[in-house]
Amino acid sequence: MTINTKKLVTTALVASIYATLTLALGAISYGPVQFRISEIMVLLPFIKKDYIWGLTIGCFLANIIGPYGVPDIIFGTTATFLSVYAVYLTSKIMNGKKFALLVASVWPTVINAIIIGIMLNIFFGVPFVLAVMQVGFGQFVVITILGVPLYKSLEGKYFKILKNTF
């Protein structure tokens, strides 16, 4: 298998896992307070930059089918792209620092809270501050409280595989 084929397959796999998890758990994946379990995956770019596109495409696919339509396709996908890129940049800037993963895990919370908060306010009439708090809470619980410990528990065993997938 060539490098480009591996990248394509891995990107498709990450996108499909993200979209499937989001849609399968739709009752908790959408709404002002979202607990998208798939968002744990936004920590993957901390390992390797190549996961950014799979996560962005996965979010795009989940939002096409999701209940918020075009606004979520545009705002949600943009928020995910910016979030996973910020996770990647944090891994590079804070390379090897003790709290780098924790700092990286906060970016998706902040970015999604603001962007999705704006979307919920403009298109669905949710008060901005309330929307920011609700989205931020769900993101923080899933990514920082659940995702960081999961990441740390898997780090030693499986991350060599994830680093060498491309």
mmCIF file of C-alpha atoms in Angstrom:
data_model
loop_
_atom_site.group_PDB
_atom_site.id
_atom_site.type_symbol
_atom_site.label_atom_id
_atom_site.label_comp_id
_atom_site.label_asym_id
_atom_site.label_seq_id
_atom_site.Cartn_x
_atom_site.Cartn_y
_atom_site.Cartn_z
ATOM 1 C CA MET A 1 0.000 0.000 0.000
ATOM 2 C CA THR A 2 1.434 3.372 -0.963
ATOM 3 C CA ILE A 3 1.737 6.305 1.406
ATOM 4 C CA ASN A 4 -1.079 8.206 -0.348
ATOM 5 C CA THR A 5 -3.370 5.184 -0.180
ATOM 6 C CA LYS A 6 -2.630 4.791 3.546
ATOM 7 C CA LYS A 7 -3.407 8.467 4.127
ATOM 8 C CA LEU A 8 -6.656 8.224 2.202
ATOM 9 C CA VAL A 9 -7.771 5.059 3.999
ATOM 10 C CA THR A 10 -6.838 6.412 7.430
ATOM 11 C CA THR A 11 -8.575 9.733 6.750
ATOM 12 C CA ALA A 12 -11.715 7.882 5.608
ATOM 13 C CA LEU A 13 -11.593 5.606 8.648
ATOM 14 C CA VAL A 14 -11.250 8.497 11.099
ATOM 15 C CA ALA A 15 -14.039 10.417 9.326
ATOM 16 C CA SER A 16 -16.365 7.420 9.365
ATOM 17 C CA ILE A 17 -15.710 6.634 13.045
ATOM 18 C CA TYR A 18 -16.327 10.262 14.039
ATOM 19 C CA ALA A 19 -19.533 10.537 11.978
ATOM 20 C CA THR A 20 -20.839 7.131 13.070
ATOM 21 C CA LEU A 21 -20.256 7.788 16.780
ATOM 22 C CA THR A 22 -21.909 11.194 16.506
ATOM 23 C CA LEU A 23 -24.948 9.866 14.642
ATOM 24 C CA ALA A 24 -25.305 6.671 16.678
ATOM 25 C CA LEU A 25 -25.406 8.724 19.866
ATOM 26 C CA GLY A 26 -27.516 11.450 18.259
ATOM 27 C CA ALA A 27 -29.676 12.031 21.320
ATOM 28 C CA ILE A 28 -26.665 13.411 23.201
ATOM 29 C CA SER A 29 -24.620 14.592 20.188
ATOM 30 C CA TYR A 30 -26.804 17.512 19.127
ATOM 31 C CA GLY A 31 -28.427 20.359 20.985
ATOM 32 C CA PRO A 32 -27.301 23.248 23.146
ATOM 33 C CA VAL A 33 -25.699 20.861 25.654
ATOM 34 C CA GLN A 34 -23.877 18.320 23.504
ATOM 35 C CA PHE A 35 -21.955 15.351 24.748
ATOM 36 C CA ARG A 36 -20.439 14.244 21.434
ATOM 37 C CA ILE A 37 -18.430 11.241 22.502
ATOM 38 C CA SER A 38 -16.765 11.422 19.081
ATOM 39 C CA GLU A 39 -15.161 14.690 20.219
ATOM 40 C CA ILE A 40 -12.681 12.648 22.247
ATOM 41 C CA MET A 41 -11.075 12.023 18.862
ATOM 42 C CA VAL A 42 -10.161 15.708 18.472
ATOM 43 C CA LEU A 43 -7.083 14.910 20.545
ATOM 44 C CA LEU A 44 -5.695 12.742 17.703
ATOM 45 C CA PRO A 45 -3.883 15.678 16.020
ATOM 46 C CA PHE A 46 -1.834 15.917 19.212
ATOM 47 C CA ILE A 47 -0.239 12.690 17.946
ATOM 48 C CA LYS A 48 -0.046 13.561 14.273
ATOM 49 C CA LYS A 49 -1.183 16.381 11.983
ATOM 50 C CA ASP A 50 -2.638 13.980 9.416
ATOM 51 C CA TYR A 51 -5.728 13.319 11.564
ATOM 52 C CA ILE A 52 -7.006 16.877 11.046
ATOM 53 C CA TRP A 53 -8.757 16.175 7.724
ATOM 54 C CA GLY A 54 -10.433 12.955 8.855
ATOM 55 C CA LEU A 55 -11.925 14.701 11.878
ATOM 56 C CA THR A 56 -13.047 17.701 9.837
ATOM 57 C CA ILE A 57 -14.682 15.497 7.196
ATOM 58 C CA GLY A 58 -16.287 13.335 9.898
ATOM 59 C CA CYS A 59 -17.817 16.401 11.519
ATOM 60 C CA PHE A 60 -19.015 17.646 8.135
ATOM 61 C CA LEU A 61 -20.720 14.292 7.442
ATOM 62 C CA ALA A 62 -22.325 14.166 10.899
ATOM 63 C CA ASN A 63 -23.615 17.715 10.494
ATOM 64 C CA ILE A 64 -25.085 17.044 7.051
ATOM 65 C CA ILE A 65 -27.371 14.455 8.606
ATOM 66 C CA GLY A 66 -27.778 16.286 11.939
ATOM 67 C CA PRO A 67 -30.791 18.395 12.919
ATOM 68 C CA TYR A 68 -29.268 21.890 12.543
ATOM 69 C CA GLY A 69 -28.810 21.852 8.763
ATOM 70 C CA VAL A 70 -26.703 24.317 6.805
ATOM 71 C CA PRO A 71 -25.695 26.505 9.785
ATOM 72 C CA ASP A 72 -24.168 23.495 11.568
ATOM 73 C CA ILE A 73 -22.544 22.233 8.388
ATOM 74 C CA ILE A 74 -20.758 25.582 8.028
ATOM 75 C CA PHE A 75 -20.212 26.690 11.638
ATOM 76 C CA GLY A 76 -19.743 23.243 13.187
ATOM 77 C CA THR A 77 -17.305 22.044 10.559
ATOM 78 C CA THR A 78 -15.337 25.292 10.768
ATOM 79 C CA ALA A 79 -15.210 25.038 14.570
ATOM 80 C CA THR A 80 -13.942 21.464 14.364
ATOM 81 C CA PHE A 81 -11.255 22.340 11.829
ATOM 82 C CA LEU A 82 -10.015 25.281 13.920
ATOM 83 C CA SER A 83 -10.146 23.149 17.081
ATOM 84 C CA VAL A 84 -8.146 20.227 15.735
ATOM 85 C CA TYR A 85 -5.633 22.561 14.121
ATOM 86 C CA ALA A 86 -5.183 24.316 17.479
ATOM 87 C CA VAL A 87 -4.668 20.911 19.150
ATOM 88 C CA TYR A 88 -1.976 20.108 16.592
ATOM 89 C CA LEU A 89 -0.265 23.513 16.985
ATOM 90 C CA THR A 90 -0.261 23.146 20.763
ATOM 91 C CA SER A 91 1.506 19.788 20.445
ATOM 92 C CA LYS A 92 4.200 21.430 18.330
ATOM 93 C CA ILE A 93 4.593 24.638 20.342
ATOM 94 C CA MET A 94 4.556 22.917 23.752
ATOM 95 C CA ASN A 95 6.402 19.812 22.544
ATOM 96 C CA GLY A 96 7.048 17.574 25.536
ATOM 97 C CA LYS A 97 5.816 20.024 28.174
ATOM 98 C CA LYS A 98 4.013 18.458 31.119
ATOM 99 C CA PHE A 99 0.638 20.168 30.625
ATOM 100 C CA ALA A 100 0.632 20.347 26.813
ATOM 101 C CA LEU A 101 -2.183 17.809 26.372
ATOM 102 C CA LEU A 102 -4.315 19.536 28.987
ATOM 103 C CA VAL A 103 -3.815 22.916 27.275
ATOM 104 C CA ALA A 104 -4.570 21.336 23.882
ATOM 105 C CA SER A 105 -7.785 19.836 25.238
ATOM 106 C CA VAL A 106 -9.123 23.260 26.167
ATOM 107 C CA TRP A 107 -8.934 24.705 22.626
ATOM 108 C CA PRO A 108 -11.884 22.689 21.263
ATOM 109 C CA THR A 109 -13.959 23.756 24.268
ATOM 110 C CA VAL A 110 -13.246 27.455 23.768
ATOM 111 C CA ILE A 111 -13.468 27.447 19.971
ATOM 112 C CA ASN A 112 -16.673 25.391 19.810
ATOM 113 C CA ALA A 113 -18.306 27.304 22.654
ATOM 114 C CA ILE A 114 -17.779 30.601 20.832
ATOM 115 C CA ILE A 115 -18.516 29.507 17.248
ATOM 116 C CA ILE A 116 -21.436 27.188 18.030
ATOM 117 C CA GLY A 117 -22.658 29.717 20.598
ATOM 118 C CA ILE A 118 -22.813 32.335 17.844
ATOM 119 C CA MET A 119 -24.589 29.864 15.546
ATOM 120 C CA LEU A 120 -27.186 28.898 18.177
ATOM 121 C CA ASN A 121 -27.775 32.559 18.980
ATOM 122 C CA ILE A 122 -28.123 33.825 15.406
ATOM 123 C CA PHE A 123 -30.061 30.957 13.851
ATOM 124 C CA PHE A 124 -31.957 29.435 16.779
ATOM 125 C CA GLY A 125 -32.428 32.332 19.212
ATOM 126 C CA VAL A 126 -30.532 30.800 22.128
ATOM 127 C CA PRO A 127 -29.093 33.591 24.290
ATOM 128 C CA PHE A 128 -25.384 33.856 23.446
ATOM 129 C CA VAL A 129 -23.989 33.540 26.977
ATOM 130 C CA LEU A 130 -26.232 30.562 27.702
ATOM 131 C CA ALA A 131 -25.245 28.877 24.422
ATOM 132 C CA VAL A 132 -21.526 29.422 25.114
ATOM 133 C CA MET A 133 -21.869 27.955 28.612
ATOM 134 C CA GLN A 134 -23.885 24.943 27.455
ATOM 135 C CA VAL A 135 -21.658 24.069 24.493
ATOM 136 C CA GLY A 136 -18.501 24.732 26.503
ATOM 137 C CA PHE A 137 -19.697 22.518 29.346
ATOM 138 C CA GLY A 138 -20.404 19.565 27.044
ATOM 139 C CA GLN A 139 -17.090 19.973 25.235
ATOM 140 C CA PHE A 140 -15.114 20.261 28.466
ATOM 141 C CA VAL A 141 -16.708 17.146 29.964
ATOM 142 C CA VAL A 142 -16.113 15.002 26.877
ATOM 143 C CA ILE A 143 -12.659 16.218 25.814
ATOM 144 C CA THR A 144 -10.879 17.266 28.997
ATOM 145 C CA ILE A 145 -12.563 15.217 31.721
ATOM 146 C CA LEU A 146 -13.086 12.002 29.694
ATOM 147 C CA GLY A 147 -10.715 12.400 26.736
ATOM 148 C CA VAL A 148 -7.463 13.395 28.445
ATOM 149 C CA PRO A 149 -7.451 10.434 30.893
ATOM 150 C CA LEU A 150 -8.395 8.072 28.048
ATOM 151 C CA TYR A 151 -5.586 9.499 25.917
ATOM 152 C CA LYS A 152 -3.092 9.067 28.769
ATOM 153 C CA SER A 153 -4.215 5.486 29.418
ATOM 154 C CA LEU A 154 -3.740 4.519 25.751
ATOM 155 C CA GLU A 155 -0.620 6.582 25.108
ATOM 156 C CA GLY A 156 2.042 4.006 25.921
ATOM 157 C CA LYS A 157 0.429 1.006 24.235
ATOM 158 C CA TYR A 158 -1.125 2.216 21.011
ATOM 159 C CA PHE A 159 0.271 5.580 19.961
ATOM 160 C CA LYS A 160 3.225 4.145 18.050
ATOM 161 C CA ILE A 161 0.652 2.492 15.798
ATOM 162 C CA LEU A 162 -1.250 5.762 15.369
ATOM 163 C CA LYS A 163 1.948 7.679 14.601
ATOM 164 C CA ASN A 164 2.950 5.164 11.943
ATOM 165 C CA THR A 165 -0.387 4.868 10.132
ATOM 166 C CA PHE A 166 0.640 7.278 7.368
#
